[in-house]
CSV table of C-alpha atoms in Angstrom, one decimal:
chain,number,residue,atom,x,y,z
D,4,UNK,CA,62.4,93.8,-56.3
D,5,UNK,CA,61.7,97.4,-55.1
D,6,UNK,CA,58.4,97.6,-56.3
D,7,UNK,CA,57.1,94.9,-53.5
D,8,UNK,CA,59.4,96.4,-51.0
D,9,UNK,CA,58.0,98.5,-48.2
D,10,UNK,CA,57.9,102.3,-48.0
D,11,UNK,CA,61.1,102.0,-45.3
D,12,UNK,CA,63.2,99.9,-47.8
D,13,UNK,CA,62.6,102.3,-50.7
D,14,UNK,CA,63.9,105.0,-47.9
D,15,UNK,CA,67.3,103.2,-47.5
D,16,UNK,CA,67.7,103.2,-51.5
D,17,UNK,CA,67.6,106.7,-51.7
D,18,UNK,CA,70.5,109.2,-51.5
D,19,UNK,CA,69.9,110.4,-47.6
D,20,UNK,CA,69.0,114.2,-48.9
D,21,UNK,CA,66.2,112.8,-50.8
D,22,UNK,CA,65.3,110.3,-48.4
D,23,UNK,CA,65.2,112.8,-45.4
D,24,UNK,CA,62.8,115.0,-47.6
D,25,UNK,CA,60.5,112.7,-48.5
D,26,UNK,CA,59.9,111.4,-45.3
D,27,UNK,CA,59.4,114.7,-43.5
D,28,UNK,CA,56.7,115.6,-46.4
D,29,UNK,CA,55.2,112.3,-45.4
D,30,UNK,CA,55.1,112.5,-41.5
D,31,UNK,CA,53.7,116.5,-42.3
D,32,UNK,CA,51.1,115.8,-44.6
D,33,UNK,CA,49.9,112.1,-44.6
D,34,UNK,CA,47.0,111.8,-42.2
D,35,UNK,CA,46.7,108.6,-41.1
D,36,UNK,CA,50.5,108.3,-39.6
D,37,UNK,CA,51.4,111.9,-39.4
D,38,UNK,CA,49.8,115.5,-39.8
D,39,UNK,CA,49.9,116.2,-36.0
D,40,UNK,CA,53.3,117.4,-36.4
D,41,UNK,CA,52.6,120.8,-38.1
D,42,UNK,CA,49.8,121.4,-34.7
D,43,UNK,CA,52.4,119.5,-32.4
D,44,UNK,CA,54.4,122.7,-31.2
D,45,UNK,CA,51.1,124.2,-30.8
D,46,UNK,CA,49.5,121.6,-28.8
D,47,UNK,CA,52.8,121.3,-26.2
D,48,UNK,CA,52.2,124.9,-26.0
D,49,UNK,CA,48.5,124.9,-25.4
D,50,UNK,CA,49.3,122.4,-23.1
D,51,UNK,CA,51.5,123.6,-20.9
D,52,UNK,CA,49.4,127.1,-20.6
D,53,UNK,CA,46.2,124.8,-19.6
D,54,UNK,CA,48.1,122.9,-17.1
D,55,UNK,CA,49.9,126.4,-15.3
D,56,UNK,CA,46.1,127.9,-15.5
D,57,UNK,CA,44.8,124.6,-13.4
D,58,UNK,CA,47.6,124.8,-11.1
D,59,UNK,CA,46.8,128.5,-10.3
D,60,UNK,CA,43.1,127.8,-10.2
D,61,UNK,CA,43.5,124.3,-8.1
D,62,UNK,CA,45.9,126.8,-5.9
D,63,UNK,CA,42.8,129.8,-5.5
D,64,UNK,CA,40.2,126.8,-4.7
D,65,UNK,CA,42.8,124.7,-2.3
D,66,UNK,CA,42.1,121.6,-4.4
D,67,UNK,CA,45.2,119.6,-3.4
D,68,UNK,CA,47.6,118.2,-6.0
D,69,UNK,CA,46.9,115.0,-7.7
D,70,UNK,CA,43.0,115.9,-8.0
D,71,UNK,CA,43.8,117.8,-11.5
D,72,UNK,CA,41.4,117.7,-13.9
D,73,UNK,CA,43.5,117.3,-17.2
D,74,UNK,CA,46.8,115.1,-16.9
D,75,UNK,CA,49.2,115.2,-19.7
D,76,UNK,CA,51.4,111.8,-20.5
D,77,UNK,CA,53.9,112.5,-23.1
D,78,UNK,CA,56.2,109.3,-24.4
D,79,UNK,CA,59.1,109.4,-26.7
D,80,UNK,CA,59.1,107.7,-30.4
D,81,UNK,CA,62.6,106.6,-29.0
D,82,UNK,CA,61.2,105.1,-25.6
D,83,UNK,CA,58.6,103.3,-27.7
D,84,UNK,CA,60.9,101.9,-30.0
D,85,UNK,CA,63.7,100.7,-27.3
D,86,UNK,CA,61.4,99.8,-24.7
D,87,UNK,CA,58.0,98.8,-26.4
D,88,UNK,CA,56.8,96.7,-23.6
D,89,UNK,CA,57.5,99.4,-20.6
D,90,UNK,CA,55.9,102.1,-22.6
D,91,UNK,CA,53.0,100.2,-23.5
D,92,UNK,CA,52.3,99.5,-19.7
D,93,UNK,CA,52.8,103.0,-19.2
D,94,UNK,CA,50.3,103.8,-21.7
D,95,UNK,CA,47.4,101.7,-20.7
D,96,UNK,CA,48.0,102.5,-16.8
D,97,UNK,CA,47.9,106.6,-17.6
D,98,UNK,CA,44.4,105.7,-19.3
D,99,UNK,CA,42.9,102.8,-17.5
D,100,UNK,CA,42.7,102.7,-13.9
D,101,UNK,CA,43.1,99.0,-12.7
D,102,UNK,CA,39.3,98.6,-11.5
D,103,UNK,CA,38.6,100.3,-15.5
D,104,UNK,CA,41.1,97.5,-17.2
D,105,UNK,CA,42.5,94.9,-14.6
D,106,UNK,CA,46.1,94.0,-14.5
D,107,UNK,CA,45.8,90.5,-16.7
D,108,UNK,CA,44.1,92.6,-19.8
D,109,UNK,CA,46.5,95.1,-19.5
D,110,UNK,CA,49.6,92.7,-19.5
D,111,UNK,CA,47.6,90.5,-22.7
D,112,UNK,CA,47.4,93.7,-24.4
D,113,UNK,CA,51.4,95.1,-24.0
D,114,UNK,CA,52.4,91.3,-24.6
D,115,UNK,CA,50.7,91.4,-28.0
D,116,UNK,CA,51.6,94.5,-28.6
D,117,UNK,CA,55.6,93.9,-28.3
D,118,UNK,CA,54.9,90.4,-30.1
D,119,UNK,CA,54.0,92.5,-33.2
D,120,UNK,CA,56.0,95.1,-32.8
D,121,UNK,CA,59.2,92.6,-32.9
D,122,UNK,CA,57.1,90.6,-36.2
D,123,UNK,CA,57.4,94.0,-38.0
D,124,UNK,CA,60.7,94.9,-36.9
D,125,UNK,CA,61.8,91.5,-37.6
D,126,UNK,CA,60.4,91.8,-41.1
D,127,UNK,CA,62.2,95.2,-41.7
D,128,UNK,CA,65.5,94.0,-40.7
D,129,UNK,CA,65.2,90.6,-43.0
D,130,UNK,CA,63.8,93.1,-46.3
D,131,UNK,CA,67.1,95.6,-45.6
D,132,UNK,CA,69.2,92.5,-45.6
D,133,UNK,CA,67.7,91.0,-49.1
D,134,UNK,CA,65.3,88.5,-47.1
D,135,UNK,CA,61.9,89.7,-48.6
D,136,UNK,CA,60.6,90.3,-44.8
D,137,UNK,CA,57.3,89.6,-44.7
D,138,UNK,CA,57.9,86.2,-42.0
D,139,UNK,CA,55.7,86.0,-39.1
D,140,UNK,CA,58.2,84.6,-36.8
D,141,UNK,CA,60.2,87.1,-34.1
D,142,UNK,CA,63.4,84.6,-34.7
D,143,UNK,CA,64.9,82.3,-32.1
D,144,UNK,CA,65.2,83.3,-28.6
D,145,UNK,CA,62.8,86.4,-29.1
D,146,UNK,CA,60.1,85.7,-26.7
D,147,UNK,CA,58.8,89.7,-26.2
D,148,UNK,CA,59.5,90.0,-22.5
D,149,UNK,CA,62.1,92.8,-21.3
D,150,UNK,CA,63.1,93.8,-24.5
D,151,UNK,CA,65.9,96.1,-25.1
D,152,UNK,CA,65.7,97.2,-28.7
D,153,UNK,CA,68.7,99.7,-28.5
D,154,UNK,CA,70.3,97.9,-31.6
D,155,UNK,CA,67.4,98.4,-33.4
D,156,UNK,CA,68.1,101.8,-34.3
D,157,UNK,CA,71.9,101.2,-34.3
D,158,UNK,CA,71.7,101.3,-38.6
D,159,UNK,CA,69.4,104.3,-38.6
D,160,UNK,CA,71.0,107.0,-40.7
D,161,UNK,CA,69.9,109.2,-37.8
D,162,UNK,CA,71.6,106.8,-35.9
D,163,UNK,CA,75.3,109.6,-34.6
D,164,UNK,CA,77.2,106.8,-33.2
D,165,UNK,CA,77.1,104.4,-36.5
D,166,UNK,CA,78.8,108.5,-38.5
D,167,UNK,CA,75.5,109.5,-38.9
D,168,UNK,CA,74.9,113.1,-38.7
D,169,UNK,CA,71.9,114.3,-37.3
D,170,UNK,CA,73.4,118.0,-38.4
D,171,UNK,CA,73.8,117.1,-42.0
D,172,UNK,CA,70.1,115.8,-41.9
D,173,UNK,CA,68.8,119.2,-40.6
D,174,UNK,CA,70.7,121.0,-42.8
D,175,UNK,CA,69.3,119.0,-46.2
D,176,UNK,CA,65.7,120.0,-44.6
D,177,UNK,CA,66.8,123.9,-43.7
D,178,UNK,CA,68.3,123.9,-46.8
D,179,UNK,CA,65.2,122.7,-49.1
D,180,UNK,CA,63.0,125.9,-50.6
D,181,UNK,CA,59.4,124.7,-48.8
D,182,UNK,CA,60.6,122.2,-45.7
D,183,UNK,CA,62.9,124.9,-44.5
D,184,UNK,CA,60.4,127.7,-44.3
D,185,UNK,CA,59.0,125.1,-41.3
Protein backbone atom coordinates (compact mmCIF):
# COMPACT_ATOMS: atom_id res chain seq x y z
CA UNK A 1 0.00 0.00 0.00
CA UNK A 2 3.02 2.31 0.53
CA UNK A 3 4.51 1.83 -2.63
CA UNK A 4 1.48 3.93 -4.36
CA UNK A 5 1.46 6.33 -1.50
CA UNK A 6 2.91 9.76 -1.93
CA UNK A 7 6.27 11.04 -0.77
CA UNK A 8 4.38 12.92 2.35
CA UNK A 9 2.64 9.61 3.44
CA UNK A 10 5.91 7.58 3.39
CA UNK A 11 7.20 10.71 5.75
CA UNK A 12 4.49 9.97 8.39
CA UNK A 13 5.68 6.13 8.37
CA UNK A 14 8.89 6.92 9.31
CA UNK A 15 10.36 7.26 12.90
CA UNK A 16 10.38 11.39 13.12
CA UNK A 17 14.48 11.31 13.28
CA UNK A 18 14.59 9.64 9.97
CA UNK A 19 11.82 11.39 8.65
CA UNK A 20 13.12 14.90 9.54
CA UNK A 21 16.49 13.87 7.79
CA UNK A 22 15.31 12.85 4.84
CA UNK A 23 13.20 15.68 4.15
CA UNK A 24 15.84 18.32 4.90
CA UNK A 25 18.21 16.37 2.36
CA UNK A 26 15.40 16.64 0.03
CA UNK A 27 14.33 20.39 0.31
CA UNK A 28 18.56 21.01 0.20
CA UNK A 29 19.41 19.15 -2.69
CA UNK A 30 16.34 18.42 -5.01
CA UNK A 31 16.11 21.05 -7.64
CA UNK A 32 12.87 21.36 -8.76
CA UNK A 33 11.13 21.96 -5.09
CA UNK A 34 14.09 22.97 -3.15
CA UNK A 35 17.98 23.84 -3.52
CA UNK A 36 17.34 27.59 -2.93
CA UNK A 37 17.66 26.89 0.64
CA UNK A 38 21.50 26.33 0.91
CA UNK A 39 21.77 30.24 -1.23
CA UNK A 40 18.57 31.46 0.84
CA UNK A 41 20.54 33.05 3.88
CA UNK A 42 22.76 34.42 1.26
CA UNK A 43 20.20 35.90 -0.93
CA UNK A 44 18.24 37.70 2.36
CA UNK A 45 21.59 38.94 2.98
CA UNK A 46 22.36 40.20 -0.50
CA UNK A 47 19.11 41.59 -0.32
CA UNK A 48 19.00 43.58 2.42
CA UNK A 49 22.65 45.21 1.48
CA UNK A 50 21.10 46.07 -2.07
CA UNK A 51 18.05 47.57 -0.64
CA UNK A 52 20.17 49.94 2.24
CA UNK A 53 22.66 50.82 -0.83
CA UNK A 54 19.31 52.20 -2.95
CA UNK A 55 18.06 53.93 0.01
CA UNK A 56 21.32 55.76 0.50
CA UNK A 57 21.63 56.36 -3.19
CA UNK A 58 17.71 57.34 -3.71
CA UNK A 59 18.67 59.67 -0.42
CA UNK A 60 22.13 61.40 -2.40
CA UNK A 61 19.79 61.82 -5.71
CA UNK A 62 16.46 63.02 -3.73
CA UNK A 63 14.48 60.38 -5.49
CA UNK A 64 11.54 60.17 -3.12
CA UNK A 65 10.40 56.90 -1.51
CA UNK A 66 8.28 54.57 -3.36
CA UNK A 67 10.18 55.28 -6.76
CA UNK A 68 12.80 52.30 -5.73
CA UNK A 69 14.07 50.47 -8.28
CA UNK A 70 14.21 46.87 -6.74
CA UNK A 71 11.23 45.89 -4.34
CA UNK A 72 11.53 42.87 -2.32
CA UNK A 73 8.14 40.77 -1.30
CA UNK A 74 8.90 38.07 1.02
CA UNK A 75 5.80 35.48 2.04
CA UNK A 76 5.80 32.84 4.65
CA UNK A 77 5.44 28.91 3.68
CA UNK A 78 3.05 29.25 6.81
CA UNK A 79 0.95 32.34 5.40
CA UNK A 80 0.69 30.32 2.10
CA UNK A 81 -0.52 27.36 3.70
CA UNK A 82 -3.21 29.03 6.22
CA UNK A 83 -4.13 31.71 3.99
CA UNK A 84 -3.67 30.47 0.34
CA UNK A 85 -6.07 32.73 -1.23
CA UNK A 86 -4.84 36.22 0.56
CA UNK A 87 -1.32 35.34 -0.25
CA UNK A 88 -1.92 34.56 -3.73
CA UNK A 89 -3.60 38.08 -4.21
CA UNK A 90 -0.71 39.38 -2.62
CA UNK A 91 1.44 37.70 -4.97
CA UNK A 92 0.04 38.63 -8.24
CA UNK A 93 -0.57 42.41 -7.10
CA UNK A 94 3.35 42.72 -5.96
CA UNK A 95 4.00 41.55 -9.75
CA UNK A 96 1.18 42.74 -11.84
CA UNK A 97 0.07 46.13 -11.76
CA UNK A 98 -3.86 46.25 -12.35
CA UNK A 99 -3.52 47.91 -16.00
CA UNK A 100 -0.54 44.74 -16.54
CA UNK A 101 -3.19 41.93 -15.16
CA UNK A 102 -6.79 43.39 -14.47
CA UNK A 103 -8.59 42.64 -11.26
CA UNK A 104 -11.02 39.67 -12.84
CA UNK A 105 -7.72 37.64 -14.10
CA UNK A 106 -6.10 38.11 -11.01
CA UNK A 107 -9.15 36.85 -8.86
CA UNK A 108 -9.62 33.68 -11.77
CA UNK A 109 -6.12 32.97 -11.06
CA UNK A 110 -6.05 32.98 -6.89
CA UNK A 111 -9.59 31.15 -7.13
CA UNK A 112 -7.94 28.35 -9.07
CA UNK A 113 -5.21 28.36 -7.28
CA UNK A 114 -6.84 27.76 -3.65
CA UNK A 115 -9.31 25.28 -5.58
CA UNK A 116 -6.15 23.11 -6.11
CA UNK A 117 -4.50 23.75 -3.38
CA UNK A 118 -7.57 22.43 -1.10
CA UNK A 119 -7.78 19.16 -4.01
CA UNK A 120 -4.28 18.29 -2.88
CA UNK A 121 -4.67 18.95 0.61
CA UNK A 122 -7.80 17.25 0.58
CA UNK A 123 -6.03 14.20 -0.97
CA UNK A 124 -3.25 14.30 1.72
CA UNK A 125 -5.52 14.25 4.56
CA UNK A 126 -7.84 11.25 2.94
CA UNK A 127 -4.16 9.00 2.07
CA UNK A 128 -2.93 9.76 6.05
CA UNK A 129 -6.43 8.55 7.11
CA UNK A 130 -6.20 5.08 4.85
CA UNK A 131 -8.54 6.79 2.00
CA UNK A 132 -6.04 6.32 -0.93
CA UNK A 133 -6.38 10.32 -1.63
CA UNK A 134 -6.11 10.86 -5.03
CA UNK A 135 -10.19 12.34 -5.17
CA UNK A 136 -10.72 15.39 -7.07
CA UNK A 137 -13.36 16.78 -4.88
CA UNK A 138 -12.53 19.60 -1.96
CA UNK A 139 -15.41 17.81 0.24
CA UNK A 140 -18.74 19.37 1.22
CA UNK A 141 -19.03 22.82 2.08
CA UNK A 142 -15.42 23.71 0.72
CA UNK A 143 -16.10 26.28 -1.79
CA UNK A 144 -12.22 28.04 -1.77
CA UNK A 145 -13.30 31.48 -0.63
CA UNK A 146 -11.83 32.93 2.83
CA UNK A 147 -10.18 29.96 3.74
CA UNK A 148 -8.59 29.46 7.11
CA UNK A 149 -6.47 26.40 6.83
CA UNK A 150 -5.05 26.70 10.49
CA UNK A 151 -6.12 23.00 11.17
CA UNK A 152 -4.30 21.96 8.40
CA UNK A 153 -1.17 21.90 10.06
CA UNK A 154 -2.71 21.05 13.40
CA UNK A 155 -1.26 17.10 12.82
CA UNK A 156 2.12 18.33 11.62
CA UNK A 157 4.87 16.73 13.75
CA UNK A 158 6.21 20.31 13.69
CA UNK A 159 2.95 21.15 14.76
CA UNK A 160 4.13 22.45 19.21
CA UNK A 161 0.67 22.66 20.29
CA UNK A 162 -0.45 18.89 19.18
CA UNK A 163 3.45 17.81 21.82
CA UNK A 164 5.38 18.28 18.92
CA UNK A 165 8.77 19.53 19.58
CA UNK A 166 10.21 21.81 17.18
CA UNK A 167 13.47 21.41 19.63
CA UNK A 168 13.73 17.76 19.43
CA UNK A 169 13.52 18.16 15.50
CA UNK A 170 16.48 20.48 15.47
CA UNK A 171 18.34 18.65 17.60
CA UNK A 172 17.97 15.10 15.34
CA UNK A 173 19.31 17.59 12.42
CA UNK A 174 22.32 19.23 14.68
CA UNK A 175 22.85 15.99 15.82
CA UNK A 176 23.33 14.16 12.32
CA UNK A 177 27.28 13.94 11.04
CA UNK A 178 26.60 16.04 7.47
CA UNK A 179 23.07 18.09 8.10
CA UNK A 180 24.48 19.47 11.26
CA UNK A 181 27.60 20.92 9.79
CA UNK A 182 24.72 23.26 7.94
Amino acid sequence: RLKESSYYTHLRHLHPKYAVLLSTIHMMTQGVSGGDILRMANNIIKLRQMTVLLQQMNALHHIPAGMEKIQVLTLSMDDFIVHPEENAKKFLDFFFDDDVMPLTTKKNIVTRYVQDYLVKLHAVEEEGNGGGGGGGSVGPGVSGKNVDLSKAKADHITNTRRGGSNEELIGYLKQDEVIGRV
